[in-house]
Coordinates of C-alpha atoms and ligand atoms in Angstrom, one line a residue:
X1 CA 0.0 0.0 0.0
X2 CA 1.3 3.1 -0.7
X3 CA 0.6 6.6 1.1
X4 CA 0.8 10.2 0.4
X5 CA 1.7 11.7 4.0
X6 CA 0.7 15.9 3.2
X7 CA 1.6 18.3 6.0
X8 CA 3.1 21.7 7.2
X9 CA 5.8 19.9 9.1
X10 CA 8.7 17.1 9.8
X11 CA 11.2 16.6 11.7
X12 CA 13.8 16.6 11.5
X13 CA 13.3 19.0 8.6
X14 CA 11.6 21.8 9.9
X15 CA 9.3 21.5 13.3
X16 CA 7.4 23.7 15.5
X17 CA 6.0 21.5 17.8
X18 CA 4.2 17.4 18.2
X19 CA 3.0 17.6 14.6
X20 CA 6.4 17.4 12.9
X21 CA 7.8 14.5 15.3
X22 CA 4.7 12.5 14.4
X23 CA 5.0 13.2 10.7
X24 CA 8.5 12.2 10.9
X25 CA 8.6 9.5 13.0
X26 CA 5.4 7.7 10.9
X27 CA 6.9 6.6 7.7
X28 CA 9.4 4.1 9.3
X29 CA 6.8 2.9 11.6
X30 CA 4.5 2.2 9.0
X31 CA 7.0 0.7 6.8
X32 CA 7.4 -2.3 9.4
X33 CA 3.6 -2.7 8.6
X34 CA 3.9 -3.3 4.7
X35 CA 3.0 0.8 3.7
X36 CA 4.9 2.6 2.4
X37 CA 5.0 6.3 2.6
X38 CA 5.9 9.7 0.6
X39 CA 5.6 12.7 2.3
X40 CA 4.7 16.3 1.0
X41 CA 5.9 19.2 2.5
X42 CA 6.0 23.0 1.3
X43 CA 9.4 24.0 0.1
X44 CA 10.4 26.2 2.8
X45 CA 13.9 27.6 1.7
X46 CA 16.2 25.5 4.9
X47 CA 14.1 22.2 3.5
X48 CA 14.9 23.0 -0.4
X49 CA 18.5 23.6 0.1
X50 CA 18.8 20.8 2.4
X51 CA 17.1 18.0 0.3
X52 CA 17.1 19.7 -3.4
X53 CA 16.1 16.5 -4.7
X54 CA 14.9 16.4 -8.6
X55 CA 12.3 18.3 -10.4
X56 CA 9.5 16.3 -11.4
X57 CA 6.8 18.1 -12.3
X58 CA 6.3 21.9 -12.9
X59 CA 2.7 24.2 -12.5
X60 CA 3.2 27.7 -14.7
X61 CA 0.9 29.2 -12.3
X62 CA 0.2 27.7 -9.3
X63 CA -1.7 30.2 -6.7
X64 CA -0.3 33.3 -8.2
X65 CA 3.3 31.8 -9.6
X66 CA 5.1 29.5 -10.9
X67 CA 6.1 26.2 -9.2
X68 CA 8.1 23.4 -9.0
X69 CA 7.4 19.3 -7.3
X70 CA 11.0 18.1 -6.1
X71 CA 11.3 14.7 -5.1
X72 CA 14.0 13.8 -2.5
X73 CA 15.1 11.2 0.0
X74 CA 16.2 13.2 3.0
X75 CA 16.9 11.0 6.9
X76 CA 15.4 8.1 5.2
X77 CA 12.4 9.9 4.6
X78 CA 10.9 10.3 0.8
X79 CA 10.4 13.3 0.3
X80 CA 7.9 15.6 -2.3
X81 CA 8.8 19.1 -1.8
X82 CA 6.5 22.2 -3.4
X83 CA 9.0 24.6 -4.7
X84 CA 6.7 27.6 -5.2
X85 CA 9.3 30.6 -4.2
X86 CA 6.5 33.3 -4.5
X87 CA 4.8 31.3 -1.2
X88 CA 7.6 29.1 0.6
X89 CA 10.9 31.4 -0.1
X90 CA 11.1 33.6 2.7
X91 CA 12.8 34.6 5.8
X92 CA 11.1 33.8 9.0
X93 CA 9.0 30.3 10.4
X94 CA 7.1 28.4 9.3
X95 CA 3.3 30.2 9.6
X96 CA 5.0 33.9 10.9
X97 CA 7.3 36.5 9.7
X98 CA 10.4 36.9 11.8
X99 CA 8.5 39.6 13.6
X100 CA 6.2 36.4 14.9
X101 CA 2.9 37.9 12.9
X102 CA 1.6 35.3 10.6
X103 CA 2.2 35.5 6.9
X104 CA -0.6 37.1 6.0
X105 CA -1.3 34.5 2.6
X106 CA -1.1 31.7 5.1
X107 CA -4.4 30.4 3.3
X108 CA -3.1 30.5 -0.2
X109 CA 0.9 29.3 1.1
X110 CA -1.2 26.2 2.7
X111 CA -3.9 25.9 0.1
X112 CA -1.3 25.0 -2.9
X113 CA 0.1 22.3 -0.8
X114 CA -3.1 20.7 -0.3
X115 CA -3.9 21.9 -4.2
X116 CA -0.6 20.0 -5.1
X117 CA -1.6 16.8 -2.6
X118 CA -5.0 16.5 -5.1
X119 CA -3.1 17.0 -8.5
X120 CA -0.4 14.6 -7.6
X121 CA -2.2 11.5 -8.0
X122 CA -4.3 13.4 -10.8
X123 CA -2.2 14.5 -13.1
X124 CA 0.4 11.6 -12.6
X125 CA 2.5 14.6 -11.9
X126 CA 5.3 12.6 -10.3
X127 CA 4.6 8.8 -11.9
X128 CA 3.1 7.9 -8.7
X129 CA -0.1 7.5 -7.8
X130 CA -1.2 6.8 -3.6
X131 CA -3.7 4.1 -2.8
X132 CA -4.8 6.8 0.0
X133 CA -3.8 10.6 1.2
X134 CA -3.1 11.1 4.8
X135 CA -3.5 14.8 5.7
X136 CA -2.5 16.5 9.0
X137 CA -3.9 19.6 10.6
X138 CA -5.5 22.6 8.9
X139 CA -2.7 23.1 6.2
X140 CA -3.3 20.1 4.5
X141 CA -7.1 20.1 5.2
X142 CA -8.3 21.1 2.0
X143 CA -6.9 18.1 0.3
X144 CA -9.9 16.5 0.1
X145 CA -12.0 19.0 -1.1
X146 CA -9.6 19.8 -3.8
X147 CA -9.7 16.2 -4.8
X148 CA -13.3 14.9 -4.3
X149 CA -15.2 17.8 -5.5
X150 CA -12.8 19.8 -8.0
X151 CA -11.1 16.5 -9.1
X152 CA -13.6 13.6 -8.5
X153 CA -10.9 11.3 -7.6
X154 CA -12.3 8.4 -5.5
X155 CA -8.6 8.0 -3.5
X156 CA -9.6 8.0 0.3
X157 CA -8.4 11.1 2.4
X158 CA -7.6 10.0 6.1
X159 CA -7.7 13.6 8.0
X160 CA -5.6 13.7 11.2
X161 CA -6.2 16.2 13.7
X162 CA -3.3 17.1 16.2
X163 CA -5.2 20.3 17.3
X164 CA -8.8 21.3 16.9
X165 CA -7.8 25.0 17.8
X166 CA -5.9 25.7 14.6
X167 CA -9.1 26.3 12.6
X168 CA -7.4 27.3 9.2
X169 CA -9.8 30.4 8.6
X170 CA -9.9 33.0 6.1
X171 CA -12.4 35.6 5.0
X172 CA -14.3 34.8 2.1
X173 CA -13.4 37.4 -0.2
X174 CA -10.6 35.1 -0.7
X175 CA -13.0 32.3 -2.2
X176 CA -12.3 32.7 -5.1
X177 CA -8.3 32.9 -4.8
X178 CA -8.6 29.9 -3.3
X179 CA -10.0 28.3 -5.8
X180 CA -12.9 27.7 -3.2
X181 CA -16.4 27.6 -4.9
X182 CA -19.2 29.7 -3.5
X183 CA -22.0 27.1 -3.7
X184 CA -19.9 25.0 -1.1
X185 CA -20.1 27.8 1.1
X186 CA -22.3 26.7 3.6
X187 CA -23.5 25.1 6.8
X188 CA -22.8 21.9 5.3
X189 CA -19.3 22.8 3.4
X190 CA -16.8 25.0 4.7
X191 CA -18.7 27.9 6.0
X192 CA -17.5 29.1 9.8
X193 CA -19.5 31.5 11.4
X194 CA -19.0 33.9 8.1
X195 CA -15.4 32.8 7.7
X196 CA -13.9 30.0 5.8
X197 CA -12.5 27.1 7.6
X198 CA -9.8 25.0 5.8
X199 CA -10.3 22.4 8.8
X200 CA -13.6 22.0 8.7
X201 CA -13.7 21.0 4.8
X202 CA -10.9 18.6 5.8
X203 CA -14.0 16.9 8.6
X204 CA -16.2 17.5 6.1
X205 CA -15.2 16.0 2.9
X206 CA -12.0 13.7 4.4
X207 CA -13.2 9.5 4.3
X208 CA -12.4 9.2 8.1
X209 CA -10.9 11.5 10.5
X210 CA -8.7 9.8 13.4
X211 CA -7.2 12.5 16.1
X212 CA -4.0 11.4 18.5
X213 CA -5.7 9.9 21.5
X214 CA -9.0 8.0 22.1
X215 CA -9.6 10.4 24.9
X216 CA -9.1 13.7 23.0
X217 CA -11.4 12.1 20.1
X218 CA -14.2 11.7 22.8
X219 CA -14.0 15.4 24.2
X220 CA -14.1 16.6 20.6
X221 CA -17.4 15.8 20.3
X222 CA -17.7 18.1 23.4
X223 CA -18.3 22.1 23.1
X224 CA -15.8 22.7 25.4
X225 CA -13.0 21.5 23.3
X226 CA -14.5 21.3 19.9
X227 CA -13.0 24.5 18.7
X228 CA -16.8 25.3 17.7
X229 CA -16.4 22.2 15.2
X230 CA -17.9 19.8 17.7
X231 CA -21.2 19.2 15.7
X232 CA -19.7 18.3 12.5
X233 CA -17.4 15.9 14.2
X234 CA -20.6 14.7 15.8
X235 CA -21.8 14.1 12.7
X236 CA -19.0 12.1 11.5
X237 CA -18.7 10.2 14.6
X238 CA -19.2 6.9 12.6
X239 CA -15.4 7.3 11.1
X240 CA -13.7 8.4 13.9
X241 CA -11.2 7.1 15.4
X242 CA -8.2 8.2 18.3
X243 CA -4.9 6.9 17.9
X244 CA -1.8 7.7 20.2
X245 CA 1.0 9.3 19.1
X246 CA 4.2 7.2 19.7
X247 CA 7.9 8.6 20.2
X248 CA 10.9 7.8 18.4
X249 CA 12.8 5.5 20.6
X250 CA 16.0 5.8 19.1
X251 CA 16.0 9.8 19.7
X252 CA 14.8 9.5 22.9
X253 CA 16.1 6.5 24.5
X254 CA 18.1 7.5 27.9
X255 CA 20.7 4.6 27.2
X256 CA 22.0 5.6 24.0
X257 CA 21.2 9.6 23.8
X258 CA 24.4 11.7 23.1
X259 CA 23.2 15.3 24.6
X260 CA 23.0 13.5 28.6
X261 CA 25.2 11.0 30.6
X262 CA 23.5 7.9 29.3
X263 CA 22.0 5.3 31.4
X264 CA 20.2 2.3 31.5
X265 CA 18.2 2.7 35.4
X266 CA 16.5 5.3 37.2
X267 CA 20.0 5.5 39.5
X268 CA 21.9 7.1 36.5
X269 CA 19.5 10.4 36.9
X270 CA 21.8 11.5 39.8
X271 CA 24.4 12.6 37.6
X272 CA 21.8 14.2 34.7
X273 CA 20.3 15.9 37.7
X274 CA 23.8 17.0 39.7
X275 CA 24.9 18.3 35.2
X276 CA 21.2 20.0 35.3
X277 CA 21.7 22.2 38.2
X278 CA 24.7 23.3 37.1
X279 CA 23.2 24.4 33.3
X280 CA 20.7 26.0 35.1
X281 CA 22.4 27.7 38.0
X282 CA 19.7 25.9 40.3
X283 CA 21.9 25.2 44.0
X284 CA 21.3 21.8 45.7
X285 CA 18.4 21.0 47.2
X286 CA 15.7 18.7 49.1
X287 CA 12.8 18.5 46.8
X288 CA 12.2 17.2 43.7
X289 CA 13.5 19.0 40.8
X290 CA 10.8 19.8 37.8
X291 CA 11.6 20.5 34.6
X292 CA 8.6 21.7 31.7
X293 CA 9.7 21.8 28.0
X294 CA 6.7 23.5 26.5
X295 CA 5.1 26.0 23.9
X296 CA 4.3 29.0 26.5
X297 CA 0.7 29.3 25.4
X298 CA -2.5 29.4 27.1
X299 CA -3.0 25.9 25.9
X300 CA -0.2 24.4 28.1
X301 CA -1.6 26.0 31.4
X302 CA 1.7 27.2 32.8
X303 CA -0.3 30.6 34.1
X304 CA -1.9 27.8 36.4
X305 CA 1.9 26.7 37.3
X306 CA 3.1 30.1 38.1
X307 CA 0.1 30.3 40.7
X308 CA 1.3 27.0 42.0
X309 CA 5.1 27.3 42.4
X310 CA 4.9 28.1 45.9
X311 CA 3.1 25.0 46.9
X312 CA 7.0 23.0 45.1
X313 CA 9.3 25.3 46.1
X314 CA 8.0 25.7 49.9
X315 CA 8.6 22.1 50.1
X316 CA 12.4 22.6 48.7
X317 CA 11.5 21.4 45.2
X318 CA 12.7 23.3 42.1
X319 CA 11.5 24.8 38.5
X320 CA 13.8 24.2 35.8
X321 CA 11.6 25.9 32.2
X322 CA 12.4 26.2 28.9
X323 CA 9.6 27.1 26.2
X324 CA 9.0 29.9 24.3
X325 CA 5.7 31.5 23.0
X326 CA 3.0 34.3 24.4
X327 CA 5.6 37.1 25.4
X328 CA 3.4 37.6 28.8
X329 CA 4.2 34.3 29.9
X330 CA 7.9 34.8 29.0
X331 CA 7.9 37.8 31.2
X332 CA 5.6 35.7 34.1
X333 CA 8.9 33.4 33.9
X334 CA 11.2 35.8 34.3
X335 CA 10.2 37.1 37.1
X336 CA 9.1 33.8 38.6
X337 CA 13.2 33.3 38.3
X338 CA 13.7 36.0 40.7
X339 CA 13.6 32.8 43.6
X340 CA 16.8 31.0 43.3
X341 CA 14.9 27.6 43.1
X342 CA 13.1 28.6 40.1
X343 CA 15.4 28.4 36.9
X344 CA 14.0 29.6 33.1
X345 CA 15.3 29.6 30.1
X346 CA 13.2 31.2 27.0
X347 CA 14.1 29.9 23.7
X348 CA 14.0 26.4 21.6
X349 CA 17.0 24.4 22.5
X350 CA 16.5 20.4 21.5
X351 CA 20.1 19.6 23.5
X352 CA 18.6 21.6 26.5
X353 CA 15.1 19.4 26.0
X354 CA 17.3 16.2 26.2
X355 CA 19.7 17.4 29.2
X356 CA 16.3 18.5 31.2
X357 CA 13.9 15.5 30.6
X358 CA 17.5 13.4 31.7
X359 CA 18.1 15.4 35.1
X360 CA 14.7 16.2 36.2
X361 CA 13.0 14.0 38.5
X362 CA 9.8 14.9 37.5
X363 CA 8.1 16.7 34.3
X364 CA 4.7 19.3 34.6
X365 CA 2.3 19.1 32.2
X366 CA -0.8 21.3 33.4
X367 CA -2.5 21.5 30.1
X368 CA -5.9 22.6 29.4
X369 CA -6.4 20.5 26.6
X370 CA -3.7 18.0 25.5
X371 CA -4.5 15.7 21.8
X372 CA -1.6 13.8 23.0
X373 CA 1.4 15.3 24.3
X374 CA 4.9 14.0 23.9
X375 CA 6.7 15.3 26.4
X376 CA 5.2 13.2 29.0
X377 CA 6.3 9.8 27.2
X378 CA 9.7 11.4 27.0
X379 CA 9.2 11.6 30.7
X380 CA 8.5 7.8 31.2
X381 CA 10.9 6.6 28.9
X382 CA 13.6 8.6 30.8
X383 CA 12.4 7.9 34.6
X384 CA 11.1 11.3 34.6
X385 CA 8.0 11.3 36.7
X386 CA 5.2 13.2 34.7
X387 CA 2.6 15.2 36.5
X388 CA -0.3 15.4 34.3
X389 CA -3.9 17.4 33.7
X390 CA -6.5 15.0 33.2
X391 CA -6.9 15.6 29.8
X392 CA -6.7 14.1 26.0
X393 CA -3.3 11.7 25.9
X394 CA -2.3 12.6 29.1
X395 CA -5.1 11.0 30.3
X396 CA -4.3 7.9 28.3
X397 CA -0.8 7.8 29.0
X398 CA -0.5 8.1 33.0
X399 CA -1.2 5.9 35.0
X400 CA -1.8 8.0 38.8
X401 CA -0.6 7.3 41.8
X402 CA -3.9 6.7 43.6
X403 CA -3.6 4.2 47.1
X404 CA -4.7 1.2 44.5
X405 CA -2.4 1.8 41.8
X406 CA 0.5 2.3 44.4
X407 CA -0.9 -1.1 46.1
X408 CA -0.8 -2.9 42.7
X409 CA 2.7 -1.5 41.7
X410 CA 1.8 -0.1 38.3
X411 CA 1.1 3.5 39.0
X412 CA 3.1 5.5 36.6
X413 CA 2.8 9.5 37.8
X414 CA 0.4 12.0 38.8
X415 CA -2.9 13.5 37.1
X416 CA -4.9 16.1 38.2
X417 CA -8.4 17.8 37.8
X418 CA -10.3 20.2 37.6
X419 CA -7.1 21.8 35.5
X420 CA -7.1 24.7 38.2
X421 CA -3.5 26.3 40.2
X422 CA -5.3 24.2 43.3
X423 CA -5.5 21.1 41.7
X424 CA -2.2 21.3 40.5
X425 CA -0.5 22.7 44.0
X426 CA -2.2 19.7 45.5
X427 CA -0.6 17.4 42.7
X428 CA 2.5 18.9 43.5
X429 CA 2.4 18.7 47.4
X430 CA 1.9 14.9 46.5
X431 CA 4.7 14.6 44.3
X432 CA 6.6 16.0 47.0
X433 CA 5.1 13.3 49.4
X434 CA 6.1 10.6 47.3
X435 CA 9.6 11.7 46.4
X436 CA 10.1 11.4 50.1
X437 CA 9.5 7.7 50.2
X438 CA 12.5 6.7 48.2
X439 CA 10.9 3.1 47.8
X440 CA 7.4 4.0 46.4
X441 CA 10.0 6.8 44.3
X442 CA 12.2 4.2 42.9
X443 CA 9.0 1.6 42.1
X444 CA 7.2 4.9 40.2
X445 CA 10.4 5.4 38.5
X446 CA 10.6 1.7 37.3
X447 CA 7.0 1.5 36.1
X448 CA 7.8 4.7 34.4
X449 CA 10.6 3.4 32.4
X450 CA 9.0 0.0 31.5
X451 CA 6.0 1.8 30.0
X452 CA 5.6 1.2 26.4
X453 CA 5.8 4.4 24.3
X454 CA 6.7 3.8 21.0
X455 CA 5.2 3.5 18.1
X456 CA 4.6 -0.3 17.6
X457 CA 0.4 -0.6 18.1
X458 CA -0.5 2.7 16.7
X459 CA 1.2 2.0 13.4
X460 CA -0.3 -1.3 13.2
X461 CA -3.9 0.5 14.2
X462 CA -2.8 3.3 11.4
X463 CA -1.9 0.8 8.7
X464 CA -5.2 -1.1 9.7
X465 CA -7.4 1.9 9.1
X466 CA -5.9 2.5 6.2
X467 CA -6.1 -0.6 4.5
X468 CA -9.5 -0.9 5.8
X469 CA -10.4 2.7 4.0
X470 CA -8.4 1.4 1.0
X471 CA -10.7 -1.5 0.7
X472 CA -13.7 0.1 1.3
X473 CA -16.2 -0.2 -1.1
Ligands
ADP1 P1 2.7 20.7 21.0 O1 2.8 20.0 19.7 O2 1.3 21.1 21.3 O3 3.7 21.8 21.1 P2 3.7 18.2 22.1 O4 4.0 17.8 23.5 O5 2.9 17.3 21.3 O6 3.1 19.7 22.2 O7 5.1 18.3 21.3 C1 6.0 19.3 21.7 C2 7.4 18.9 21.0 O8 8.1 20.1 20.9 C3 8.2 18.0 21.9 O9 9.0 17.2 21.0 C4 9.0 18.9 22.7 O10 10.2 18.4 23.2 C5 9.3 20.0 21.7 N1 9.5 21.4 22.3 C6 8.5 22.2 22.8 N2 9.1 23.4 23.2 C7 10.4 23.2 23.1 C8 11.6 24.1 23.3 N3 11.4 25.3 23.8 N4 12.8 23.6 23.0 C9 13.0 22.4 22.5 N5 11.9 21.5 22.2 C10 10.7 22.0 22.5

C-alpha cells in the first residue's frame, strides 16, 4: 500500500512543535507494517536547500506563480517538496514572519500544498499514484475537497487532527483565490461562522478523521473543546477514530542519547540531575527537581503553574523551564526566576530538552487541553515522573498514583483535575510526598521506564485503518 503523507511539518526537517515528530517519526513505523509512505511538505527555503532533490513536475501558475514538485530522500524519509518561491521562499517560520505575525497569505501558502496533494495523483505529476492521502492539521485540510469535489478522484483522504484550535480560517473574499467555490459555502461545506475554515472541509469532505488519543477524540465531540467544530465531528462520529502518538525511541532512548550521561536505570539520573543544576544555576536542594519543555501558550496551562510554584518550592523542590511562545508568559517566567529555586530559560534548545527531561525527577504538564502530548512519554521513557492534567493523551498515557495503583505496583505519575493552580498545587504537594519515600519513588520510576511508548500498536492501528479505507467499497 502506498501513502501520500501531506503536512506543514517534519522533523527533523523543519518543526514547531508534536506535529512534525509524528509526521516524521510515521513513515518508518509504517513501513514495518507493509506501507509505504511519501511525504509532501512545502518547500520552505532551509528544507529545499537541504534536500534539493529532482524536479518532477512543474505548475506555470500555481496560486499566483510558478512552481516546482522536487522529489527527494532526505533522513530516510521520501520526500515531495512544493517549490513555489512566490509562497515558501522567505525569511522567517514556518506560519509567521520573523516579527512572529503570521504570513498574511497563510491560506493560499497552505492551500497550494493541499492543491498540489490532489493534483499529484491526478495529473500523474510525479509517476506515482497513492492508494490513500493522509493529511494533517488545517494546512493540509483542503486536500480532500480539492480532490473529491474539484477533481472527483475516488482515492480515500484519512484527516488527522493534532489540534482542533488551529481552525485554518480566512475571509471569504478570498473564495475565489482559493480556488474555493461559493455554492460549497455553507453550513454543510466550509462555512465558519461567516469565515472560511480549511479544517472544517478537511471533517467534512475527508473518508475518516482519526485524532492522536481516544480520549481527545471523545472530548471533541464536546463544546468545550471542539473549537466550535464539535457538531460536524458529531456528525462524523461513525469514522472516527483516536490513535496515540508514539515517540521515536531511538531519539529519545536514555541509554543511548548523546546530549545526557547515558544510562540504563533510574539511579543514573543522579548525575543528569547534579549536570542540570549546574546548566541552570539551580543550588542543591531537598525537593524534587521539575523540569517543563513546552510551547508558553494558554494551551499548556503554565499561568496555572506560576500560581502553583509556591506549593514545590516551599517544600524545597525546584523549576527548571524552557519554552518559548505568548511574550506575557515569558515575562511571568522571568520574574518567577527571581527565587533561586526557580530556573528559566526562554528559547528552543533540543540539546537543553534532552539534558532537562535526563536530570529532572519529574516533568509538569498542566495542560488545558492536551491531543496527546509527547513530552510526557519522554518523561517515562527517561524515569522522569510526569505530573499530568486529566486531559486528552495525558489521560491515556499516566497511570496515577492513587492508594490502588501504588498497592498494585503499576502507578506510573500523577494526574490532576479540575485543571485549576489548586488542583495542581495539590498534585504537586503529592509529588513532593512521594519523592520522600524513596521506595514507592524508585518503584514509580521503574513502572515509568517499562511503559511502552513507542510507536509499535498505533502503526499497526494506522496501517489497519488504512487498509480498511483502501478497501472500502
Ligand atoms: P505541541 O505539539 O502542542 O507543542 P507536544 O507535547 O505534542 O506539544 O510536542 C512538543 C514537542 O516540541 C516535543 O517534542 C517537545 O520536546 C518540543 N518542544 C517544545 N518546546 C520546546 C523548546 N522550547 N525547546 C525544545 N523543544 C521543545
Amino acid at each position: 500500500m502506498q501513502v501520500l503523507s501531506v503536512a506543514s511539518e517534519c522533523a527533523p526537517l523543519v518543526k514547531t512543535g508534536g506535529l512534525a515528530d509524528v509526521v516524521g517519526a510515521l513513515p518508518e513505523a509504517l513501513a514495518a507494517e507493509g506501507v509505504g509512505v511519501r511525504t509532501l511538505l512545502p518547500g520552505y527555503p532551509d528544507v529545499i536547500t537541504k534536500a534539493k532533490g529532482k524536479v518532477v513536475h512543474k505548475w506555470q501558475d500555481l496560486f499566483g506563480g510558478p512552481a516546482r514538485l522536487r522529489e527527494a530522500k532526505v533522513a530516510g524519509l521520501d520526500l515531495y517538496l512544493l517549490d513555489a518561491p512566490h509562497l515558501f521562499d522567505r525569511e522567517g517560520g514556518p506560519y509567521s514572519a520573523p516579527g512572529g505575525l503570521d504570513w498574511p497569505d497563510n491560506a493560499e501558502r497552505f492551500a497550494a500544498l493541499s492543491y498540489a496533494a490532489a493534483m499529484l495523483g491526478d495529473e500523474h505529476a510525479a509517476g506515482w499514484e497513492p492508494d490513500l492521502i493522509h493529511c494533517h492539521d488545517w494546512q493540509a485540510a483542503l486536500t480532500p475537497y480539492y480532490l473529491k469535489v474539484l477533481r472527483h478522484r475516488p482515492t480515500p483522504v484519512l484527516m488527522t487532527i493534532h489540534n482542533m484550535a488551529f481552525l485554518g480560517l480566512a475571509p471569504p473574499d478570498r473564495l475565489d483565490a482559493l480556488q474555493l467555490r461559493e455554492t460549497d459555502f455553507t453550513r454543510d461545506g466550509f462555512e465558519f461562522w461567516g469565515q472560511i475554515s480549511m479544517l472544517k472541509a478537511g471533517l467534512v469532505w475527508a473518508d475518516h478523521i482519526s485524532t492522536v488519543s481516544p480520549t481527545y477524540a471523545a472530548e471533541l465531540l464536546r463544546e468545550e473543546f471542539g473549537a466550535g467544530l464539535h457538531g460536524v465531528i458529531q456528525s462524523r462520529r461513525a469514522d472516527l477514530s483516536g490513535i496515540l502518538n508514539g515517540i521515536d525511541e531511538d531519539v529519545w532512548n536514555p541509554a543511548t542519547d548523546p546530549h545526557i550521561q547515558a544510562y540504563k536505570t533510574a539511579k543514573g539520573k543522579a548525575r543528569n540531575r547534579a549536570k542540570l543544576r549546574k546548566i541552570m544555576g539551580l543550588p542543591e536542594a531537598e525537593g524534587p527537581l521539575c523540569v517543563v519543555v513546552s510551547r508558553l501558550s494558554h494551551q499548556k496551562g503554565l499561568d496555572l503553574l506560576l500560581d502553583a510554584l509556591p506549593a514545590l518550592t516551599s517544600r524545597g523542590g525546584q523549576l527548571a523551564l524552557l519554552g518559548s511562545g505568548d511574550p506575557a508568559l515569558e515575562r511571568a517566567f522571568h520574574a518567577a526566576a527571581a527565587d533561586l529555586n526557580v530556573a528559566v530559560r526562554i528559547g528552543y534548545d533540543e540539546v537543553l530538552a534532552h539534558q532537562l527531561i535526563a536530570g529532572g525527577d519529574a516533568i509538569l504538564i498542566p495542560s488545558r487541553f492536551e491531543p496527546c502530548g509527547l513530552t510526557q512519554l519522554y518523561g517515562l521513557r527517561y524515569g522522569t515522573i510526569p505530573v499530568v492534567a486529566l486531559t486528552g493523551g495525558l489521560a491515556d498515557t499516566v497511570i496515577t498514583a492513587s492508594p490502588a495503583a501504588l498497592a498494585r505496583g503499576v502507578a506510573t505519575g500523577l494526574q490532576f483535575h479540575p485543571v485549576t493552580a489548586d488542583a495542581l498545587a495539590l498534585a504537586l504537594d503529592r509529588l513532593c510526598n512521594l519523592f520522600q519515600s524513596p521506595d514507592i519513588w524508585a518503584q514509580l520510576q521503574k513502572n515509568a521506564m517499562a511503559q511502552p511508548v513507542g510507536w509499535g500498536p498505533s502503526a499497526r492501528a494506522y496501517a489497519d485503518l488504512m487498509k480498511r479505507l483502501m478497501n472500502a467499497p
